[in-house]
Every structure is written in structure tokens, then in C-alpha cells.
Short mmCIF file of C-alpha atoms in Angstrom, two decimals:
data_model
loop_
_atom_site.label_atom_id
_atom_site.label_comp_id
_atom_site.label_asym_id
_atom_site.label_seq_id
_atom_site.Cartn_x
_atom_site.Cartn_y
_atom_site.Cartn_z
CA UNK A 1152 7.76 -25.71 -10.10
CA UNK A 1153 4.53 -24.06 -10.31
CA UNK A 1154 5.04 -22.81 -6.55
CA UNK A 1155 8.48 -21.52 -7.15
CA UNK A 1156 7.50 -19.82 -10.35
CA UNK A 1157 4.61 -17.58 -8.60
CA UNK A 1158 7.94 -17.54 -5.85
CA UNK A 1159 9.95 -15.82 -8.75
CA UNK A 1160 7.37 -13.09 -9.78
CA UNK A 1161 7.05 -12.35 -6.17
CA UNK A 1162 10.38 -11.05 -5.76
CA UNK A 1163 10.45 -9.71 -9.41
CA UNK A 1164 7.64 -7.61 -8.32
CA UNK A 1165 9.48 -6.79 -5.22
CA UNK A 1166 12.69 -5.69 -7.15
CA UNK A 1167 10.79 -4.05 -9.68
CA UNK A 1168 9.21 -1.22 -6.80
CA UNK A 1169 12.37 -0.69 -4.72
CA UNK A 1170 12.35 3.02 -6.13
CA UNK A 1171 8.13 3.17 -5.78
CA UNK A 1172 7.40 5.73 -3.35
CA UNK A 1173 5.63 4.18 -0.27
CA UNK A 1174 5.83 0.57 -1.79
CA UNK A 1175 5.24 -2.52 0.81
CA UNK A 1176 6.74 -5.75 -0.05
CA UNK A 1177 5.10 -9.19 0.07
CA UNK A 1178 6.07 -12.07 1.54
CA UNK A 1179 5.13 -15.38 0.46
CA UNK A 1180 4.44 -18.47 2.55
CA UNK A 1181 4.30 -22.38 1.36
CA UNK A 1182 2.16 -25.05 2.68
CA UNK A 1183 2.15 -28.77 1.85
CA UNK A 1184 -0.24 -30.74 -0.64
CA UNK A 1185 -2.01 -33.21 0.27
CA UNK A 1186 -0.15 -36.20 2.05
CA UNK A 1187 -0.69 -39.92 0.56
CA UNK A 1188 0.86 -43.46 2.41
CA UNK A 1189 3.28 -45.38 0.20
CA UNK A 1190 2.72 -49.16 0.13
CA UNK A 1191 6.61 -50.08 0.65
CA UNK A 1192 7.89 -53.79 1.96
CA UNK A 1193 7.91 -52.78 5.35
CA UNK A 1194 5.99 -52.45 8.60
CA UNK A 1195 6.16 -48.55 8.15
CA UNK A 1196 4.19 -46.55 6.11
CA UNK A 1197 5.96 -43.65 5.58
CA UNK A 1198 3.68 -40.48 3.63
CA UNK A 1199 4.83 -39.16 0.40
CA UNK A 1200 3.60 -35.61 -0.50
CA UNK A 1201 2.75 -34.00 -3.67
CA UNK A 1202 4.58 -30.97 -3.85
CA UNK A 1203 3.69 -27.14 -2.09
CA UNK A 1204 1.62 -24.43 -2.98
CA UNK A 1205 2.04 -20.73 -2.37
CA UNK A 1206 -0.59 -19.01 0.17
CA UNK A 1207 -1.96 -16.39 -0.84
CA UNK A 1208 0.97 -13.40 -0.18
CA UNK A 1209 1.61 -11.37 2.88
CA UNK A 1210 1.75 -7.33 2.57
CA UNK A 1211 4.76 -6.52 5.02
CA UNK A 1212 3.71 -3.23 6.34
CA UNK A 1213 7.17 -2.50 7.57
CA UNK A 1214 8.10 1.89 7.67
CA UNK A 1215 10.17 2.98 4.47
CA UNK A 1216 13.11 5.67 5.01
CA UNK A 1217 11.83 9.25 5.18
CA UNK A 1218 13.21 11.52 2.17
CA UNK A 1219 13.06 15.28 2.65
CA UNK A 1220 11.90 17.15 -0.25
CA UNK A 1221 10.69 19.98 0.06
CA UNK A 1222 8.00 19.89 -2.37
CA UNK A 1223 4.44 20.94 -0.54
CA UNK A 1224 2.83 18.04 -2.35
CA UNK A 1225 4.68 14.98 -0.77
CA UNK A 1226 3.40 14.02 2.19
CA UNK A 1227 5.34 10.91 4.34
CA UNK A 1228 3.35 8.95 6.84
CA UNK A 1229 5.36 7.52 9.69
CA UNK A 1230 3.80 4.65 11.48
CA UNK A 1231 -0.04 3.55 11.13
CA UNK A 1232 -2.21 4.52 8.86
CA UNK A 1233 -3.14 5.10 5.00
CA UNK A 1234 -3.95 7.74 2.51
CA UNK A 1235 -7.42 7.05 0.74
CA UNK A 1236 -8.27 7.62 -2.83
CA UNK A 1237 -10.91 7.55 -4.74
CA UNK A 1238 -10.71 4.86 -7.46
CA UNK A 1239 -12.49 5.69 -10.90
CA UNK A 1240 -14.70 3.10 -10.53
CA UNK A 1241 -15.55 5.64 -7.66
CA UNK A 1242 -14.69 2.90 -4.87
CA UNK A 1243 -12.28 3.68 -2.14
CA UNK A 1244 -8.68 2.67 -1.90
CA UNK A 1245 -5.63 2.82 0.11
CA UNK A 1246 -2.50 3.74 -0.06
CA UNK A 1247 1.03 4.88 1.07
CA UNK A 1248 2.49 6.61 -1.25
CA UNK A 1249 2.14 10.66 -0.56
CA UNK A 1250 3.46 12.09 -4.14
CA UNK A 1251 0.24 14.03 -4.80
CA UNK A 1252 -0.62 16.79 -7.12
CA UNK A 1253 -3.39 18.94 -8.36
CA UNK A 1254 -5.60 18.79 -10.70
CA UNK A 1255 -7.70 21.20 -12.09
CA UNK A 1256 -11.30 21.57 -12.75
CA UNK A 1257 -12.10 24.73 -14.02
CA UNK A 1258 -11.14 27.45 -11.74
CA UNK A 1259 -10.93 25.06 -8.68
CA UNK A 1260 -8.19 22.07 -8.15
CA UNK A 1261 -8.41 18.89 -6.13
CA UNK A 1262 -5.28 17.25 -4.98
CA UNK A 1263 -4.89 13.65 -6.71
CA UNK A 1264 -1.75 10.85 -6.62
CA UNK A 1265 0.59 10.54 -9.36
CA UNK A 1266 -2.23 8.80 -11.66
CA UNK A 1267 -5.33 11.19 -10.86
CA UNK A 1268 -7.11 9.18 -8.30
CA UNK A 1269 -8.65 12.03 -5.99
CA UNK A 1270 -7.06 12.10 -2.28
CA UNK A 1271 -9.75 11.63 0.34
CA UNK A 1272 -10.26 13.82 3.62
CA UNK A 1273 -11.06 11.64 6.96
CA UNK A 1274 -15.18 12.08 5.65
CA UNK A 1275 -14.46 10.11 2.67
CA UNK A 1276 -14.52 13.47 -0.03
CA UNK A 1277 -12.51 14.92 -2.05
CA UNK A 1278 -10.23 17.70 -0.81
CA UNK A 1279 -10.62 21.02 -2.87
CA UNK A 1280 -8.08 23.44 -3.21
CA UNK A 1281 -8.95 26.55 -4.23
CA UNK A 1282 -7.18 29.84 -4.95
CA UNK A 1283 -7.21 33.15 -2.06
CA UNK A 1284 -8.54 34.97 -5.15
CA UNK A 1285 -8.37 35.07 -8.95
CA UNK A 1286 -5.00 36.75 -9.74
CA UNK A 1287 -3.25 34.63 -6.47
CA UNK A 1288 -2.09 30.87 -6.58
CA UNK A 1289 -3.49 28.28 -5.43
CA UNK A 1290 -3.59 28.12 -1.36
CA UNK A 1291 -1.39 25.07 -0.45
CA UNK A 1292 -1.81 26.10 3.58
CA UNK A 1293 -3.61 23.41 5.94
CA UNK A 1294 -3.75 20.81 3.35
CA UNK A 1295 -1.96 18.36 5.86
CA UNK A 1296 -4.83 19.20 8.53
CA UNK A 1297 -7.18 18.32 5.68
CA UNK A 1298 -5.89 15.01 4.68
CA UNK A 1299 -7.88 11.97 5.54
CA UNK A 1300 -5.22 9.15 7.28
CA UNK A 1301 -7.57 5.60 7.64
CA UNK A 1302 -6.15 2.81 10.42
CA UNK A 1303 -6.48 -0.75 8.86
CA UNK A 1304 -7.19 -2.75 11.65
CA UNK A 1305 -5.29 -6.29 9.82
CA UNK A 1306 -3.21 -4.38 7.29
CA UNK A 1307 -1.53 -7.50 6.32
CA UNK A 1308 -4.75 -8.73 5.34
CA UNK A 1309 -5.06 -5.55 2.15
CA UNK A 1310 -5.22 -6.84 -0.67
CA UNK A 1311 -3.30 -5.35 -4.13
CA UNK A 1312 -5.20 -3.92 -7.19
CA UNK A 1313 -1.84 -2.11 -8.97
CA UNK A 1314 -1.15 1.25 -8.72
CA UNK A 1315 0.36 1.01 -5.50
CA UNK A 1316 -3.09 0.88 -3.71
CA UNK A 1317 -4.99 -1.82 -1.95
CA UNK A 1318 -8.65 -2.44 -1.00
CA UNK A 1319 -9.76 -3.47 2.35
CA UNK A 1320 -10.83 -7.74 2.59
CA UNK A 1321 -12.79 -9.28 5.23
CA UNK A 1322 -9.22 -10.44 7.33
CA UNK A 1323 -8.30 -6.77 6.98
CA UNK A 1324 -11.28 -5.15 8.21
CA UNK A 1325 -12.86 -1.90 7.08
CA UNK A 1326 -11.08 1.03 7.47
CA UNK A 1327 -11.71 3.63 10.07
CA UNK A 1328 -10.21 7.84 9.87
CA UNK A 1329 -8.04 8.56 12.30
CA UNK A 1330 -8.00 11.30 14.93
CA UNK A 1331 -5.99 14.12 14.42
CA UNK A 1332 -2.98 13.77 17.13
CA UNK A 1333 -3.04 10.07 16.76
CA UNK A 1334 -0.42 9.82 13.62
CA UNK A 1335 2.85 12.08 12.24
CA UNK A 1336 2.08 13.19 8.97
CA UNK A 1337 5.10 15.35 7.20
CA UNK A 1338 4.98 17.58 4.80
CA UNK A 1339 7.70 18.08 2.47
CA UNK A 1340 8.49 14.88 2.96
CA UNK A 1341 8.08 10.92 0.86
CA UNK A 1342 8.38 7.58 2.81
CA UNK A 1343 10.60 5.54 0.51
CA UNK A 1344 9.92 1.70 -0.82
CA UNK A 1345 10.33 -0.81 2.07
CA UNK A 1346 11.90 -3.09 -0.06
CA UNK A 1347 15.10 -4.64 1.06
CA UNK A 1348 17.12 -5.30 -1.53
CA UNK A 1349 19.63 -7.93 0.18
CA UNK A 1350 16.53 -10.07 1.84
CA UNK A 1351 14.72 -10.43 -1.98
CA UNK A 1352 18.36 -11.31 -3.71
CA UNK A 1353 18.55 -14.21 -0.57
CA UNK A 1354 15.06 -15.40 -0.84
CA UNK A 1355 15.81 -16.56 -4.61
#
């Protein structure tokens, strides 16, 4: 019961982000309890278990639809590779979800998620954005070029800390920036939830 309870909030959590911009699913996996021999009146002995357990979840990293929006802010990745953000515990994080925004800090702005975490460049800092002078907007060109994108070398190994983010483990590995050339980053563009709707609704 316990098993298919933590079962339930899996898919409830599932459900819940199949709108969540860049959200990866989990999938969870059961393994047996430990196996006991029942005395019975009989030459066999045949084992008697004592119930499952849930491992712990598995991040599917599978690619979400690509929206077009327009918007110079949203930023889609398609294949490998993660945005990093700076947590404000001031650790790292990563993440797929490309609705970002600025914030400003006096006369300059820094371009942050949807909750203020600062996005990263591929040196780990935090990408300024500044304006061509003071009566001008803020310059929006060649923010895609300066937009850190991190390979995970056992993404399904992330682990979740909310916010649609996830921190690096050992079975993940540490996270290494990418070339330039070596993913397709689009502007204008969000990478939708990879939830599947009819596989969660079946999995109940």
C-alpha cells in the first residue's frame, strides 16, 4: 500500500506539470522485499515475500514539443543539454525550462527564470544585460550565443529539488558546458512538458 501510495503521487506530480514548460516526467520502478521460506506439509518450500518497495524514481529525459513564441526571452533546447541557474543558496542547478526574464539591478539587468534564479553562461556567471546607452532599451542581441548549455553525462541520474530544476548526484556525474555548434538552441521558442498524458492515466 505504502509502495502504491508513493506510486499515486508520482503520477499526481506528473499530471500536475503537463502544462510546466520544459517539465521531465519520472518513472518509477518496484523491486521485491525480502523473500522468507514457508514451512508448508510438503517436500517444497515455496518463498513467500513481503510486499515491494518503490526505487528511488527515474527522470525520463525524453524531448517536449517545440512552441513558437516569439517572445526573445524563451529559449527551447532540442536534444542534450541543460540551462544552469544559480540557486539562492548560490549553488548551481539545472534545468530545462527556457521562460527567462530580466531582472534589474540598478541601471544593469541580468536574465533570470520565472522565479529569479540567475541564468548561467558556459563559465558558470551570471549573464548581464545591459542597455546600448541610457535613453535605449535594453540590448536583447547575442543573448543565445551567451547562454551557458551543460551536458549531464547520466541525466537520469539528476536528482529534483522543485522548481523545475535538478542538482547533479554521483550516478549523474558533474556537469560539463558545452561547445558552441554541439546543441540547437532556439530563440523565440519553449520546449513543452514531456508528459504524456495517456501513459500516466494507464499507469494508475
Amino acid at each position: 500500500l505504502v509502495a502504491y501510495q508513493e506510486e499515486l503521487n508520482r503520477v499526481s506530480n506528473n499530471v500536475a506539470n503537463a502544462n510546466t514548460v520544459g517539465f521531465k516526467p519520472s518513472q518509477s520502478t518496484f523491486s521485491a522485499l525480502l523473500h522468507t521460506r514457508m514451512a508448508v506439509n510438503s517436500e517444497t518450500q515455496p518463498l513467500t515475500g513481503h510486499g515491494v518497495r518503490i526505487q528511488a524514481p527515474r527522470l525520463l529525459c525524453q524531448q517536449g514539443a517545440a512552441l513558437q513564441t516569439g517572445h526573445p526571452l524563451d529559449f527551447a533546447l532540442m536534444g542534450e543539454g541543460f540551462f544552469a541557474v544559480e540557486r539562492p543558496d548560490g549553488s548551481t542547478a539545472y534545468t530545462r525550462s527556457g521562460a527567462f526574464d530580466i531582472s534589474m539591478e540598478g541601471d544593469s539587468g541580468y536574465l533570470v527564470t520565472s522565479d529569479g534564479a540567475c541564468v548561467l553562461d558556459r563559465r558558470g556567471r551570471r549573464i548581464e544585460v545591459e542597455p546600448e546607452d541610457r535613453d535605449s532599451p535594453l540590448d536583447l542581441e547575442g543573448l543565445a550565443e551567451q547562454i551557458g548549455v551543460y551536458a549531464i553525462p547520466n541525466p537520469y541520474g539528476l536528482e529534483p529539488v522543485g522548481g523545475n530544476c535538478y542538482v547533479t548526484t554521483a550516478p549523474s556525474g558533474e556537469a560539463e558546458a558545452m561547445d558552441e555548434g554541439a546543441y540547437q538552441l532556439l530563440q523565440g521558442t519553449l520546449e513543452q512538458s514531456a508528459v504524456n498524458l495517456s501513459d500516466e492515466m494507464v499507469s494508475v
